[in-house]
Coordinates of C-alpha atoms in Angstrom, one line a residue:
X204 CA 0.0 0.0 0.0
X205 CA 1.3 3.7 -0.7
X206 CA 1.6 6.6 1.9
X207 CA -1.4 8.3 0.3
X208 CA -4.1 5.7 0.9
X209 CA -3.5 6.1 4.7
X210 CA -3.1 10.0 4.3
X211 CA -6.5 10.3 2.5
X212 CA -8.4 7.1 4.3
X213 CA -8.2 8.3 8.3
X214 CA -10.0 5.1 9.2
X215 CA -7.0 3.0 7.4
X216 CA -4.7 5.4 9.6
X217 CA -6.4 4.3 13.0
X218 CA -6.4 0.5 11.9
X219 CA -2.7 0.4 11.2
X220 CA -2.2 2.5 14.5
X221 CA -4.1 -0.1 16.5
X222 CA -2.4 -3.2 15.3
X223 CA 0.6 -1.2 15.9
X224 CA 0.6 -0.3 19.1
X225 CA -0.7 -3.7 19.8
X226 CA 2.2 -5.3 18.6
X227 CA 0.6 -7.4 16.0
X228 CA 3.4 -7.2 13.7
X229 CA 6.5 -8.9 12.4
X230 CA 8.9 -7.8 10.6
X231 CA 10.8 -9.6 7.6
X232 CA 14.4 -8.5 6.7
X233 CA 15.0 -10.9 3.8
X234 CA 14.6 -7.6 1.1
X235 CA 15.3 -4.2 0.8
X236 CA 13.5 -2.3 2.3
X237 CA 12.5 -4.3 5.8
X238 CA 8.6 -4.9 5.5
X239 CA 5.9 -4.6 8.2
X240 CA 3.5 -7.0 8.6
X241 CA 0.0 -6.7 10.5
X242 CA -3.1 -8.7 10.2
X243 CA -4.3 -6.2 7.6
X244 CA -1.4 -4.6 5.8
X245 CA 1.9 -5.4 4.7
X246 CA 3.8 -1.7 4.2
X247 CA 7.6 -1.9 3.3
X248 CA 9.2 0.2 6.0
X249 CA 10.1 3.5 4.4
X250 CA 6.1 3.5 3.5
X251 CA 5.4 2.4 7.2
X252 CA 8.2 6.1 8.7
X253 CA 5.9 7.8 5.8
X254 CA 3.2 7.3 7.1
X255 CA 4.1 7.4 10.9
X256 CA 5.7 11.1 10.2
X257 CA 2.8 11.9 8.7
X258 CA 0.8 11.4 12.2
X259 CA 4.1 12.2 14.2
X260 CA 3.5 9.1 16.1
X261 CA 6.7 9.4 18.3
X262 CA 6.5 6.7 20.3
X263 CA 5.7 4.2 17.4
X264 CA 9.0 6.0 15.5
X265 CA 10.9 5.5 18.4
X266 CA 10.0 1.9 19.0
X267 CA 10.8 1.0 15.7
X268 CA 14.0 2.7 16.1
X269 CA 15.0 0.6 18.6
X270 CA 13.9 -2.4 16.9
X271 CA 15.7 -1.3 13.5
X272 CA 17.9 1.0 14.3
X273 CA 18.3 5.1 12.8
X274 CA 19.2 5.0 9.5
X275 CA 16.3 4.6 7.4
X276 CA 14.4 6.2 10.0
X277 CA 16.6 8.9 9.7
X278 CA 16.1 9.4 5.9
X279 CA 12.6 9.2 6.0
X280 CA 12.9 11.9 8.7
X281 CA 14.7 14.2 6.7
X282 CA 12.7 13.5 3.0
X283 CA 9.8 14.4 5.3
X284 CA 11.0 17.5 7.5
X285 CA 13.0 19.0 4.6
X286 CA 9.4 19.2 3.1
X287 CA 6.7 19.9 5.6
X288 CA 8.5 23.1 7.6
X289 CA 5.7 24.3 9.7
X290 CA 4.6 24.8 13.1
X291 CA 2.3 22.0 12.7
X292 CA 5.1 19.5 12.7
X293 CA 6.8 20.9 15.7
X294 CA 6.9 17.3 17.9
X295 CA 8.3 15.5 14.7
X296 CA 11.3 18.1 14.1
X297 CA 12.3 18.3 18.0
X298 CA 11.6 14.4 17.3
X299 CA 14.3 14.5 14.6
X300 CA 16.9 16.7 15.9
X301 CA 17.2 15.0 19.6
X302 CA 17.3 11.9 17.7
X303 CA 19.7 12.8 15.3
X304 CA 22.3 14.4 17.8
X305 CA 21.9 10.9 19.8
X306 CA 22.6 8.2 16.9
X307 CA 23.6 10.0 13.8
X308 CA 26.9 10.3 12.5
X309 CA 29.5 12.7 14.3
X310 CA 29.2 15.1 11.2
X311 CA 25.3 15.4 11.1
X312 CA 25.8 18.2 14.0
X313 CA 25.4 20.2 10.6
X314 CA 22.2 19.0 9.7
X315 CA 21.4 19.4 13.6
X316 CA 22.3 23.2 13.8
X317 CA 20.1 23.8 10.4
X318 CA 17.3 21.9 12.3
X319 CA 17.3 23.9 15.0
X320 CA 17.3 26.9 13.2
X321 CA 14.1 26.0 11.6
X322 CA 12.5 25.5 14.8
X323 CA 13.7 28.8 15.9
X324 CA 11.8 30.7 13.0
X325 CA 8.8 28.6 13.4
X326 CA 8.6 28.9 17.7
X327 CA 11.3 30.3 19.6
X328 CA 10.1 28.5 22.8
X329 CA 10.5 25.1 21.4
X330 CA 13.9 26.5 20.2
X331 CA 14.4 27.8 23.4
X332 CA 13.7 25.1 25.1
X333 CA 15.7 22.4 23.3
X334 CA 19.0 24.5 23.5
X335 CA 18.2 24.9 26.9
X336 CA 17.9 21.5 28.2
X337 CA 17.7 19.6 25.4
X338 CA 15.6 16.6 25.8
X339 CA 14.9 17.4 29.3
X340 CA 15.4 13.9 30.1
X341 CA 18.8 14.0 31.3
X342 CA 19.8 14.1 35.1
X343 CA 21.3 17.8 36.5
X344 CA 23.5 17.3 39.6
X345 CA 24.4 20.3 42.2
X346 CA 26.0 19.9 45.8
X347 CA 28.2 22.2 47.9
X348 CA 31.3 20.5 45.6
X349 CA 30.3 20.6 41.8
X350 CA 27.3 21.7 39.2
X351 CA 26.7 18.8 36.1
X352 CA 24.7 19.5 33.3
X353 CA 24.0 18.0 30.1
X354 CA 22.1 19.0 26.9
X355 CA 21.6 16.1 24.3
X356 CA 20.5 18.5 21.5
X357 CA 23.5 20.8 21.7
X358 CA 25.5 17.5 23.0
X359 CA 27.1 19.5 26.0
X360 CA 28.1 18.2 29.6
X361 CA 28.8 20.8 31.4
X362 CA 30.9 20.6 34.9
X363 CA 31.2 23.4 37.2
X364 CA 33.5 22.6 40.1
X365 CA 32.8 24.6 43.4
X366 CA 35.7 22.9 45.5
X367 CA 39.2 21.6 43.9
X368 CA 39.0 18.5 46.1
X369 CA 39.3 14.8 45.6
X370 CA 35.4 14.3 46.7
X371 CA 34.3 17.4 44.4
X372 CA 36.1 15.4 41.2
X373 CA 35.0 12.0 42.6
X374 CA 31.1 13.7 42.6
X375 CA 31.7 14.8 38.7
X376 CA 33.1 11.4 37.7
X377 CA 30.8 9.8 39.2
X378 CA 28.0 12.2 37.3
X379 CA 30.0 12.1 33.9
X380 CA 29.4 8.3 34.2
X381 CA 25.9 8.7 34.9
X382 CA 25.1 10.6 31.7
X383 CA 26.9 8.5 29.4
X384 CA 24.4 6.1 30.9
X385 CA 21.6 7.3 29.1
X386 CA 21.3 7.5 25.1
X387 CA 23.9 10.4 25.4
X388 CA 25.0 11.4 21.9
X389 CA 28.4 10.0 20.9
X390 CA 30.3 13.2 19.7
X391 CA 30.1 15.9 22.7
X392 CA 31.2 18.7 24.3
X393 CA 32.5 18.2 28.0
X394 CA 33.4 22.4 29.5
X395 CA 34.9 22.2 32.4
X396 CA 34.8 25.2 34.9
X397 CA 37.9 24.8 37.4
X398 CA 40.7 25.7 38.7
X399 CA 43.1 23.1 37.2
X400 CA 45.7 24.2 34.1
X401 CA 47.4 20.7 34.2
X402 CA 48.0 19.0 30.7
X403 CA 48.9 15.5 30.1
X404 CA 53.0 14.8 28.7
X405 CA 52.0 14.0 25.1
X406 CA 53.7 16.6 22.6
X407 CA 51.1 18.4 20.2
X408 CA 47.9 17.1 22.3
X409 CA 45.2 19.7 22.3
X410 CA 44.8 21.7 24.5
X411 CA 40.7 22.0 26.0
X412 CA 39.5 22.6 29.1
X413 CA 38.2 18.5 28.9
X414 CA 41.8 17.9 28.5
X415 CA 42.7 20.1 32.0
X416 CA 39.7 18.5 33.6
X417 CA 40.7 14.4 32.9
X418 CA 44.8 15.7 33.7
X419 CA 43.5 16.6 37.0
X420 CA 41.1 13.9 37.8
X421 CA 44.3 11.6 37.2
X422 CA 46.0 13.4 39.9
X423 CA 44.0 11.5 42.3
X424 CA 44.7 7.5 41.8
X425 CA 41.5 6.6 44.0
X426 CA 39.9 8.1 41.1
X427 CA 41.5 5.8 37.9
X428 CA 38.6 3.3 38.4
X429 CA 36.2 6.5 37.5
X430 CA 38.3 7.3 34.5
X431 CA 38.2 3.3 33.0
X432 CA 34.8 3.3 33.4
X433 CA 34.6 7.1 31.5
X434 CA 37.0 5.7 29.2
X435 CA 34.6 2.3 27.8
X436 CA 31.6 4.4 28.0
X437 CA 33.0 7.1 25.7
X438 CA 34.9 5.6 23.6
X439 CA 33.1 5.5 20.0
X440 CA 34.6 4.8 16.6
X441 CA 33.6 7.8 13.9
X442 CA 32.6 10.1 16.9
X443 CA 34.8 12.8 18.2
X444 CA 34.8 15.2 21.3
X445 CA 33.4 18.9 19.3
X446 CA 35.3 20.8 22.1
X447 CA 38.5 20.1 20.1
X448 CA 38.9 21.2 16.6
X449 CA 38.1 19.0 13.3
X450 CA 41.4 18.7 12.0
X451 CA 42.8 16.9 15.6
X452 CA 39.6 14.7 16.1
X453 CA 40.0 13.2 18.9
X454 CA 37.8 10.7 20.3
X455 CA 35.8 10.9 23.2
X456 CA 37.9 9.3 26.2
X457 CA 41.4 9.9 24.4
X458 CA 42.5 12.3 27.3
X459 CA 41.5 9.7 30.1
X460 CA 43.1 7.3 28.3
X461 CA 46.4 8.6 27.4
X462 CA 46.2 9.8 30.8
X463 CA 45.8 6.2 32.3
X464 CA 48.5 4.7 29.9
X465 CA 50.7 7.3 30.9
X466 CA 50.4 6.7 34.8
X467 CA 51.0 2.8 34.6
X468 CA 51.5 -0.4 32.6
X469 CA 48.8 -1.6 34.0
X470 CA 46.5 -0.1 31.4
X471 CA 48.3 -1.3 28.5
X472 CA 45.0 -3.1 27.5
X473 CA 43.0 0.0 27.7
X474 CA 45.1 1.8 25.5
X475 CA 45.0 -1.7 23.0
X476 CA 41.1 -1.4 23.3
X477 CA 41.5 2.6 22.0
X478 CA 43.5 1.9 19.7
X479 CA 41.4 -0.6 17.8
X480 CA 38.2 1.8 18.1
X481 CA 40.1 5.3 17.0
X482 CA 39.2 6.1 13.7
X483 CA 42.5 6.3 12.3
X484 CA 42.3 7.8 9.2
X485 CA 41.0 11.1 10.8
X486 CA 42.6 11.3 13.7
X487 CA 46.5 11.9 14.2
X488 CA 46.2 11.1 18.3
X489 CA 47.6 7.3 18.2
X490 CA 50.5 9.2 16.5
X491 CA 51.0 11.7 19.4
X492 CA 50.7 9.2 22.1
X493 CA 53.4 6.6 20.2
X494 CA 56.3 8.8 21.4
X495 CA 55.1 9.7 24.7
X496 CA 54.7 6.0 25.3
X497 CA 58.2 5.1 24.6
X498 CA 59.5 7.8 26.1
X499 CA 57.9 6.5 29.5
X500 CA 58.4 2.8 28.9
X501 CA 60.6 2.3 26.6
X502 CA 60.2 -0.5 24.0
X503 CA 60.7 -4.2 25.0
X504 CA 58.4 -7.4 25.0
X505 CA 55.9 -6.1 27.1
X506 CA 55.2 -2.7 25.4
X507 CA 55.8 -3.6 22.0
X508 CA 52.2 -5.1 21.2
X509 CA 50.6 -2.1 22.6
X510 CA 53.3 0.1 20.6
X511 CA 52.6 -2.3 17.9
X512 CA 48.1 -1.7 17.9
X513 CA 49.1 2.1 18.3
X514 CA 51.5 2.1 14.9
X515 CA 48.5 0.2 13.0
X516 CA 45.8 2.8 14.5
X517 CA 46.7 5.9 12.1
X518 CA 47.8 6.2 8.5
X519 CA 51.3 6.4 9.4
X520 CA 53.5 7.2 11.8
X521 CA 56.2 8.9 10.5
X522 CA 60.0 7.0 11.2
X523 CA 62.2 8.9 14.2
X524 CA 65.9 7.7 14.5
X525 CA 64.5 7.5 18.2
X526 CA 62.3 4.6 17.2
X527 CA 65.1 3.0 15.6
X528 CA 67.2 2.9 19.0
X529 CA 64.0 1.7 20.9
X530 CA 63.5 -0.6 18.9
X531 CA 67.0 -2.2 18.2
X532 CA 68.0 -4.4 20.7
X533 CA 68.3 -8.3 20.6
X534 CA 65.4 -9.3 22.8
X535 CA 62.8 -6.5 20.7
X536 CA 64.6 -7.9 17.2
X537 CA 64.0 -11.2 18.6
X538 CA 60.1 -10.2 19.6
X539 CA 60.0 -8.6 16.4
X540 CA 60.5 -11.7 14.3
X541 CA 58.5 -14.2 16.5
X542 CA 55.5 -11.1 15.5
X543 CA 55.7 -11.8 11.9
X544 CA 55.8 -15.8 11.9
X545 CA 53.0 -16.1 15.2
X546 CA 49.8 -15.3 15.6
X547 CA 50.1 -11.8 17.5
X548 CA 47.2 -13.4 20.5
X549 CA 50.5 -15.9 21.1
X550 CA 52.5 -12.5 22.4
X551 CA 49.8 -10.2 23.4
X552 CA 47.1 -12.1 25.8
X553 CA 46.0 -8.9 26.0
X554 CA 44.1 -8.9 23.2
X555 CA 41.0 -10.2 22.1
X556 CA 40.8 -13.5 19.2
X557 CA 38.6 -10.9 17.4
X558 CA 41.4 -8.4 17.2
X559 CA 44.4 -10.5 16.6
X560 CA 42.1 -12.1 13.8
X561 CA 42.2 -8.4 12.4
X562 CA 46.1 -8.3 12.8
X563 CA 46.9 -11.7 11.4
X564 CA 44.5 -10.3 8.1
X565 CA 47.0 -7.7 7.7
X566 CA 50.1 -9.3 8.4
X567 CA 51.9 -7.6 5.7
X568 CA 50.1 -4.0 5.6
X569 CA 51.5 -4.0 9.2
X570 CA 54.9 -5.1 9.1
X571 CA 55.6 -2.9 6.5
X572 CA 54.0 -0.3 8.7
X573 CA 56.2 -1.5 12.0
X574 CA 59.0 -1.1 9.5
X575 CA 58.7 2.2 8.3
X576 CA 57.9 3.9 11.8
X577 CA 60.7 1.8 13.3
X578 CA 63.2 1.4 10.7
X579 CA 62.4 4.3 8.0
X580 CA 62.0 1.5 5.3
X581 CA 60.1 2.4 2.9
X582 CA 59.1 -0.5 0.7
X583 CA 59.7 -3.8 2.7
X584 CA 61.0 -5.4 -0.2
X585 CA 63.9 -3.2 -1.0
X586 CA 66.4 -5.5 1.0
X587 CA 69.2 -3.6 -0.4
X588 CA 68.4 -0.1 1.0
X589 CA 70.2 1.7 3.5
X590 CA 67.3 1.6 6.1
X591 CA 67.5 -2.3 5.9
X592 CA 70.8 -2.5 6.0
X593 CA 70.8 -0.9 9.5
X594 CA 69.0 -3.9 10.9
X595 CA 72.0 -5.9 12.5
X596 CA 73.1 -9.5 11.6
X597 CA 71.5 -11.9 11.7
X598 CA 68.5 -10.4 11.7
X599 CA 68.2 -8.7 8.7
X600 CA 68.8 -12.0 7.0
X601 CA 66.0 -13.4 9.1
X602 CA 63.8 -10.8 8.4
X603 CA 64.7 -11.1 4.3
X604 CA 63.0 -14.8 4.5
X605 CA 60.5 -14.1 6.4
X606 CA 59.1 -11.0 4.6
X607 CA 59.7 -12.7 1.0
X608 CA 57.1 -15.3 2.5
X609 CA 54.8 -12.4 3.8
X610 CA 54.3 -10.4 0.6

């Protein structure tokens, strides 16, 4: 059936609407698009939003959201809104945008900030109200310590510290935690309002007040619990913190992180488990944090896998002589060839099987990554360069066999 029979037939509406809400329906996957079946219609889905927009049955939209996911919902949504601008269709554009901030790509804020510019010409109270509070469904915190708020339309946590004391940061954790709880979106703002200028010892990190506000919270260790538990909640492939400009994107928990891998070896699994979720290709902060890491710990069997997932986590990481000397000893040379002929879970129990799957797929792409940040070789065949010939005797011959049976 087509959108317009149930737009012009109101007493088709209310039959679909009833076995709807009564949960007589299934839903089959096999094609494209999903259809919905009830005892009396069978509606492929983008049909079924249609229609559902049409009504602005939100809590039927967000059911099936739940059930199906965003996506299409989310193109329906904007076919629909980009069309039918009016103050009629107020619920299903603050519908939308909250939505949209919540499970839409990290870029869509764009599509968000047009959205709610719409709603500001068409009622300013709505407007007002959703840059306000947003959703109004989050919690607000205030004690004698600290202030928290969060908006999910703007995708803001604010934190307002009152005391500079262990308990006053423990209180903010522990409300940080809370939000990222809820359906909080995935790309966000975190201002912090305090006292503390520290910064975390990784070179060309930027600089927020997010960043000063995790580098303190570190300074209390009774605290590190708080920031693991930060760190697996926020921590989001393709999304990115907005309080720290597009060309550094950096991913929501990287400052607790670092932080945390920084302090102790103890996190070297944390940092693995970033490393595997960073979006790579846009962010440069593995390659930051690959220096700073050997310049704390040096490299030997024990750090080398998690240098090893932070190499493979960016584009490149461009070769530093001070790489070369880390790296060039006989137990890391010896490590170093046991990596390329063993499965990478046999050296790093770290890891998960799903991730040293991912490694072994790559075997090659990655050694001749290792090789270039470590080495400055180029192409990993080119046995006779310079950069090879550095590798001492009688590994380099090792490591000619072995990479002649990689590629």
């Amino acid at each position: 059936m087509k959108t317009e029979q149930f737009t012009n037939d109101n007493s088709l509406w209310l039959q679909l609407e009833q076995e709807l809400l009564s949960k007589k329906y299934q839903v089959e996957t096999n094609d494209y698009p999903a259809k919905i079946i009830t005892p009396s219609f069978s509606l492929d889905l983008f049909t079924m939003y249609e229609v559902l927009c049409y009504y602005q049955q939100l809590a039927l939209l967000n059911t099936f959201r739940q059930e199906l996911g965003f996506e299409e919902q989310r193109y329906c949504l904007s076919r629909f809104t980009s069309e039918q601008q009016s103050a009629q269709y107020l619920p299903l554009l603050s519908y939308y945008v909250i939505n949209l901030r919540k499970y839409g790509a990290s870029f869509e804020y764009l599509t968000v900030e047009e959205l709610l510019t719409t709603i500001k010409y068409l009622d300013i109270d709505t407007y007002n109200r959703l840059t306000t509070v947003g959703s109004g469904t989050l919690p607000t915190t205030e004690s004698a310590l600290f202030t928290g708020t969060a908006n999910d339309v703007l995708a803001t946590i604010t934190i307002h510290m009152k005391q500079e004391t262990e308990e006053a940061y423990r209180e903010a954790m522990t409300y940080l935690n809370t939000v990222l709880e809820t359906d909080f979106p995935k790309s966000y703002s975190i201002f912090y309002e305090g006292e503390s200028s520290l910064l975390l010892p990784v070179e060309s990190l930027p600089i927020t007040s997010s960043h000063h506000f995790f580098a303190k919270v570190l300074s209390f260790p009774s605290l590190h619990p708080s920031l693991v538990e930060y760190s697996y909640k926020a921590m989001a492939e393709y999304h990115f913190y907005h309080d720290v400009d597009d060309e550094q994107a950096a991913m929501p928990s990287t400052f607790a992180v670092f932080g945390l891998g920084l302090y102790d070896k103890s996190y070297n699994k944390l940092i693995i488990d970033y490393m595997y979720e960073c979006d790579g290709d846009h962010s440069p902060m593995p390659e930051y944090f690959a220096k700073a890491y050997v310049e704390k710990f040096g490299l030997t069997p024990e750090t080398l896998p998690v240098f090893v997932c932070t190499v493979i986590a960016v584009q490149e990481i461009p070769y530093d002589s001070f790489f070369e000397q880390a790296m060039n000893t006989e137990e890391n040379l010896q490590w170093l060839e046991k990596f390329m002929t063993m499965p990478f879970i046999e050296l790093c129990p770290l890891i998960s099987s799903e991730q040293s799957a991912s490694i072994e797929e790559l075997k090659d792409y990655i050694v001749a990554a290792l090789f270039y940040t470590c080495f400055g070789i180029i192409h990993l065949n080119d046995f006779t360069s310079s950069a090879f010939m550095r590798i001492s005797e009688p590994y380099r011959t090792r490591f000619e066999a072995i990479i002649k049976e990689l590629i």
